Amino acid sequence: MAIINSYVLGECKNSVGNVTLYKNKKQIARGKSMFVKNPKTLAQRQQRLKMTTLVRLSKTWMAALMKGYPGSNLSEGQCKFVQKNMPAITVDEEMETTLNIEQFSCSAGPIAVPKVTASGSSASNSITFQVEQKSLIPMYNEGTDTLYAVAYEKALEELEIVELGKRGDDNWSEFTVPAHWDKDNLVLLAFALDKTGKRASDTTHVELTLE
């Protein structure tokens, strides 16, 4: 057990990997038993590397987290990002990390996950996002929800957010890929935010079709 003072993890509760965080006046971190006593075992070093990698990446993803986790402050948004994405990162025996960005989450909530498609041309820097019509369950799928796409360049670790308009509209949006980005390293995600800005959807991966 340890008392910690971390700007990023200061608001965290519950578990992050094999570490359980809770507050008793001060922030307390308690490690779960992994049937080993040596704190430098491979499994523990791998878990620690996962956490530090996600904490670093959370700074790049902050613009998306502040929308995707409404009501959360900066520290809480970073903490949720780390907790959600631990399964999307692997560390091998050589301590090399593999990030499955397509599985990343930058939002969470009860409203319906949007249906979005993306298409473009290999010869152009323009990508067209098409929003599919809402389902027949208005309680969780309001036409007034605002949809967002997240464009992430994996190699450069750069991110942009694209507002796609309202869920109920039959609309499309254009996004110009920055000239220094490589489309082969581009990952697209999407989520929705309700009209009050207080409820979000979970995150979905958007497949990019290139002609």
Tab-separated table of C-alpha atoms in Angstrom:
chain	number	residue	atom	x	y	z
A	1	MET	CA	0.000	0.000	0.000
A	2	ALA	CA	1.241	3.509	-0.788
A	3	ILE	CA	0.102	7.109	-0.368
A	4	ILE	CA	0.358	8.897	-3.697
A	5	ASN	CA	0.216	12.502	-4.826
A	6	SER	CA	-0.421	12.458	-8.570
A	7	TYR	CA	-1.981	15.230	-10.669
A	8	VAL	CA	-3.243	12.689	-13.198
A	9	LEU	CA	-4.414	9.955	-10.822
A	10	GLY	CA	-5.509	12.280	-8.020
A	11	GLU	CA	-9.240	11.788	-8.688
A	12	CYS	CA	-9.099	8.108	-9.613
A	13	LYS	CA	-11.097	5.476	-7.807
A	14	ASN	CA	-11.601	1.739	-8.328
A	15	SER	CA	-9.006	-0.260	-10.246
A	16	VAL	CA	-6.436	0.602	-12.864
A	17	GLY	CA	-4.816	-2.665	-13.914
A	18	ASN	CA	-3.611	-4.446	-10.797
A	19	VAL	CA	-3.695	-1.264	-8.670
A	20	THR	CA	-6.766	-0.290	-6.636
A	21	LEU	CA	-7.177	3.416	-5.839
A	22	TYR	CA	-9.322	4.870	-3.104
A	23	LYS	CA	-9.480	7.930	-0.870
A	24	ASN	CA	-9.275	8.135	2.897
A	25	LYS	CA	-8.429	11.832	3.280
A	26	LYS	CA	-5.361	11.049	1.170
A	27	GLN	CA	-5.108	9.139	-2.099
A	28	ILE	CA	-4.190	5.504	-1.392
A	29	ALA	CA	-2.894	2.970	-3.914
A	30	ARG	CA	-3.053	-0.697	-3.024
A	31	GLY	CA	-1.628	-3.377	-5.299
A	32	LYS	CA	-3.565	-6.559	-5.975
A	33	SER	CA	-1.735	-9.788	-5.403
A	34	MET	CA	-0.351	-11.367	-8.562
A	35	PHE	CA	1.035	-14.347	-6.614
A	36	VAL	CA	4.496	-12.763	-6.568
A	37	LYS	CA	6.363	-10.707	-3.994
A	38	ASN	CA	9.031	-9.133	-6.192
A	39	PRO	CA	7.821	-5.689	-7.373
A	40	LYS	CA	10.135	-5.942	-10.382
A	41	THR	CA	8.608	-9.030	-11.943
A	42	LEU	CA	7.923	-8.967	-15.684
A	43	ALA	CA	4.143	-8.914	-15.211
A	44	GLN	CA	4.311	-5.931	-12.879
A	45	ARG	CA	6.720	-4.010	-15.095
A	46	GLN	CA	4.430	-4.666	-18.071
A	47	GLN	CA	1.431	-3.381	-16.135
A	48	ARG	CA	3.332	-0.288	-15.044
A	49	LEU	CA	4.404	0.427	-18.625
A	50	LYS	CA	0.790	0.157	-19.799
A	51	MET	CA	-0.283	2.754	-17.275
A	52	THR	CA	2.538	5.206	-17.972
A	53	THR	CA	1.973	4.915	-21.724
A	54	LEU	CA	-1.741	5.667	-21.386
A	55	VAL	CA	-1.133	8.547	-18.976
A	56	ARG	CA	1.217	10.083	-21.549
A	57	LEU	CA	-1.272	9.570	-24.399
A	58	SER	CA	-4.149	11.016	-22.372
A	59	LYS	CA	-2.630	14.477	-22.772
A	60	THR	CA	-2.933	14.209	-26.576
A	61	TRP	CA	-6.507	12.913	-26.264
A	62	MET	CA	-7.639	15.567	-23.773
A	63	ALA	CA	-9.800	17.552	-26.230
A	64	ALA	CA	-11.820	14.402	-26.953
A	65	LEU	CA	-11.981	13.337	-23.310
A	66	MET	CA	-13.452	16.645	-22.175
A	67	LYS	CA	-16.376	16.088	-24.570
A	68	GLY	CA	-16.646	12.318	-24.253
A	69	TYR	CA	-16.687	12.284	-20.450
A	70	PRO	CA	-19.055	15.194	-19.680
A	71	GLY	CA	-19.004	16.403	-16.121
A	72	SER	CA	-15.468	15.155	-15.569
A	73	ASN	CA	-12.628	17.483	-14.718
A	74	LEU	CA	-9.199	17.212	-16.322
A	75	SER	CA	-7.857	14.638	-13.877
A	76	GLU	CA	-11.028	12.519	-13.922
A	77	GLY	CA	-11.071	12.452	-17.733
A	78	GLN	CA	-7.469	11.259	-17.841
A	79	CYS	CA	-8.191	8.611	-15.230
A	80	LYS	CA	-11.197	7.257	-17.157
A	81	PHE	CA	-9.104	7.147	-20.335
A	82	VAL	CA	-6.444	5.058	-18.604
A	83	GLN	CA	-8.979	2.692	-17.023
A	84	LYS	CA	-10.968	2.194	-20.230
A	85	ASN	CA	-7.986	1.561	-22.501
A	86	MET	CA	-5.847	-0.818	-20.461
A	87	PRO	CA	-7.221	-3.776	-22.519
A	88	ALA	CA	-6.250	-2.001	-25.761
A	89	ILE	CA	-2.520	-2.034	-25.060
A	90	THR	CA	-0.198	-5.032	-24.850
A	91	VAL	CA	3.406	-5.267	-23.659
A	92	ASP	CA	5.607	-8.186	-24.710
A	93	GLU	CA	8.507	-9.791	-22.861
A	94	GLU	CA	10.913	-7.337	-24.477
A	95	MET	CA	8.844	-4.490	-22.986
A	96	GLU	CA	7.677	-3.368	-26.420
A	97	THR	CA	4.175	-1.888	-26.472
A	98	THR	CA	1.473	-2.482	-29.082
A	99	LEU	CA	-1.436	-0.046	-29.176
A	100	ASN	CA	-4.758	-1.158	-30.650
A	101	ILE	CA	-6.037	2.366	-31.297
A	102	GLU	CA	-9.086	1.026	-33.148
A	103	GLN	CA	-10.230	-0.348	-29.779
A	104	PHE	CA	-9.614	2.893	-27.896
A	105	SER	CA	-12.398	4.580	-25.965
A	106	CYS	CA	-12.640	8.326	-25.407
A	107	SER	CA	-16.266	8.517	-24.253
A	108	ALA	CA	-18.837	6.669	-22.186
A	109	GLY	CA	-22.527	7.038	-21.492
A	110	PRO	CA	-26.071	5.757	-21.979
A	111	ILE	CA	-27.090	7.320	-25.286
A	112	ALA	CA	-26.909	5.349	-28.521
A	113	VAL	CA	-23.606	4.863	-30.297
A	114	PRO	CA	-23.749	6.744	-33.621
A	115	LYS	CA	-23.549	5.070	-37.006
A	116	VAL	CA	-20.941	6.846	-39.105
A	117	THR	CA	-19.136	5.938	-42.324
A	118	ALA	CA	-16.044	7.561	-43.809
A	119	SER	CA	-14.764	7.550	-47.364
A	120	GLY	CA	-12.068	9.268	-49.354
A	121	SER	CA	-9.594	9.041	-52.171
A	122	SER	CA	-5.984	7.942	-51.968
A	123	ALA	CA	-5.095	10.936	-54.133
A	124	SER	CA	-6.899	13.496	-51.948
A	125	ASN	CA	-6.528	14.744	-48.384
A	126	SER	CA	-10.301	15.051	-48.016
A	127	ILE	CA	-12.410	12.560	-46.043
A	128	THR	CA	-16.216	12.543	-46.130
A	129	PHE	CA	-18.114	11.470	-43.019
A	130	GLN	CA	-21.684	10.297	-43.578
A	131	VAL	CA	-24.094	10.045	-40.624
A	132	GLU	CA	-26.653	7.276	-40.910
A	133	GLN	CA	-30.203	7.964	-39.823
A	134	LYS	CA	-31.155	7.435	-36.194
A	135	SER	CA	-32.867	4.255	-35.018
A	136	LEU	CA	-36.431	3.919	-33.783
A	137	ILE	CA	-35.568	4.224	-30.081
A	138	PRO	CA	-35.785	7.987	-29.434
A	139	MET	CA	-35.318	7.619	-25.676
A	140	TYR	CA	-31.661	6.724	-26.268
A	141	ASN	CA	-31.231	8.149	-29.744
A	142	GLU	CA	-32.371	11.763	-29.963
A	143	GLY	CA	-32.196	13.629	-33.238
A	144	THR	CA	-30.740	16.573	-31.321
A	145	ASP	CA	-27.614	14.650	-30.276
A	146	THR	CA	-24.407	16.124	-31.666
A	147	LEU	CA	-22.015	13.656	-33.262
A	148	TYR	CA	-18.240	13.923	-33.202
A	149	ALA	CA	-15.482	12.127	-35.068
A	150	VAL	CA	-11.969	11.767	-33.714
A	151	ALA	CA	-9.135	11.585	-36.247
A	152	TYR	CA	-5.870	10.243	-34.830
A	153	GLU	CA	-2.503	9.883	-36.552
A	154	LYS	CA	-0.839	6.927	-34.821
A	155	ALA	CA	2.795	7.559	-35.740
A	156	LEU	CA	2.752	11.277	-34.905
A	157	GLU	CA	0.344	10.906	-31.960
A	158	GLU	CA	-1.699	13.873	-33.156
A	159	LEU	CA	-5.476	14.228	-32.876
A	160	GLU	CA	-8.245	16.378	-34.314
A	161	ILE	CA	-11.971	16.469	-33.511
A	162	VAL	CA	-14.560	16.911	-36.250
A	163	GLU	CA	-18.128	17.986	-35.418
A	164	LEU	CA	-20.448	16.022	-37.700
A	165	GLY	CA	-23.734	17.748	-36.951
A	166	LYS	CA	-26.962	16.395	-35.473
A	167	ARG	CA	-27.919	12.746	-35.357
A	168	GLY	CA	-31.336	13.341	-36.890
A	169	ASP	CA	-30.012	15.145	-39.954
A	170	ASP	CA	-29.245	13.403	-43.209
A	171	ASN	CA	-25.893	15.094	-43.405
A	172	TRP	CA	-22.269	14.705	-44.274
A	173	SER	CA	-19.090	16.499	-43.226
A	174	GLU	CA	-15.736	17.023	-44.879
A	175	PHE	CA	-12.448	16.694	-43.043
A	176	THR	CA	-9.152	17.748	-44.555
A	177	VAL	CA	-6.361	15.484	-43.385
A	178	PRO	CA	-3.300	17.580	-42.402
A	179	ALA	CA	-0.670	17.457	-45.127
A	180	HIS	CA	1.965	15.971	-42.830
A	181	TRP	CA	-0.283	13.070	-41.758
A	182	ASP	CA	-0.022	9.619	-43.340
A	183	LYS	CA	-3.420	8.104	-44.152
A	184	ASP	CA	-2.004	4.644	-43.497
A	185	ASN	CA	-1.604	5.699	-39.870
A	186	LEU	CA	-5.055	7.278	-39.572
A	187	VAL	CA	-7.622	5.910	-37.114
A	188	LEU	CA	-11.175	7.279	-36.944
A	189	LEU	CA	-13.520	7.016	-33.977
A	190	ALA	CA	-16.908	8.563	-33.236
A	191	PHE	CA	-19.250	9.277	-30.341
A	192	ALA	CA	-22.371	11.321	-29.555
A	193	LEU	CA	-23.213	14.001	-27.004
A	194	ASP	CA	-26.790	14.954	-26.090
A	195	LYS	CA	-28.166	18.479	-26.388
A	196	THR	CA	-27.581	19.204	-22.697
A	197	GLY	CA	-23.920	18.274	-22.974
A	198	LYS	CA	-24.327	16.049	-19.916
A	199	ARG	CA	-24.687	12.596	-21.488
A	200	ALA	CA	-22.492	10.868	-24.054
A	201	SER	CA	-22.408	7.580	-25.920
A	202	ASP	CA	-19.715	4.950	-25.926
A	203	THR	CA	-17.024	5.181	-28.609
A	204	THR	CA	-17.207	3.404	-31.964
A	205	HIS	CA	-14.511	2.734	-34.551
A	206	VAL	CA	-15.209	4.202	-38.007
A	207	GLU	CA	-13.846	2.253	-40.970
A	208	LEU	CA	-12.262	4.414	-43.658
A	209	THR	CA	-12.953	3.360	-47.252
A	210	LEU	CA	-10.431	4.662	-49.784
A	211	GLU	CA	-11.162	4.619	-53.502
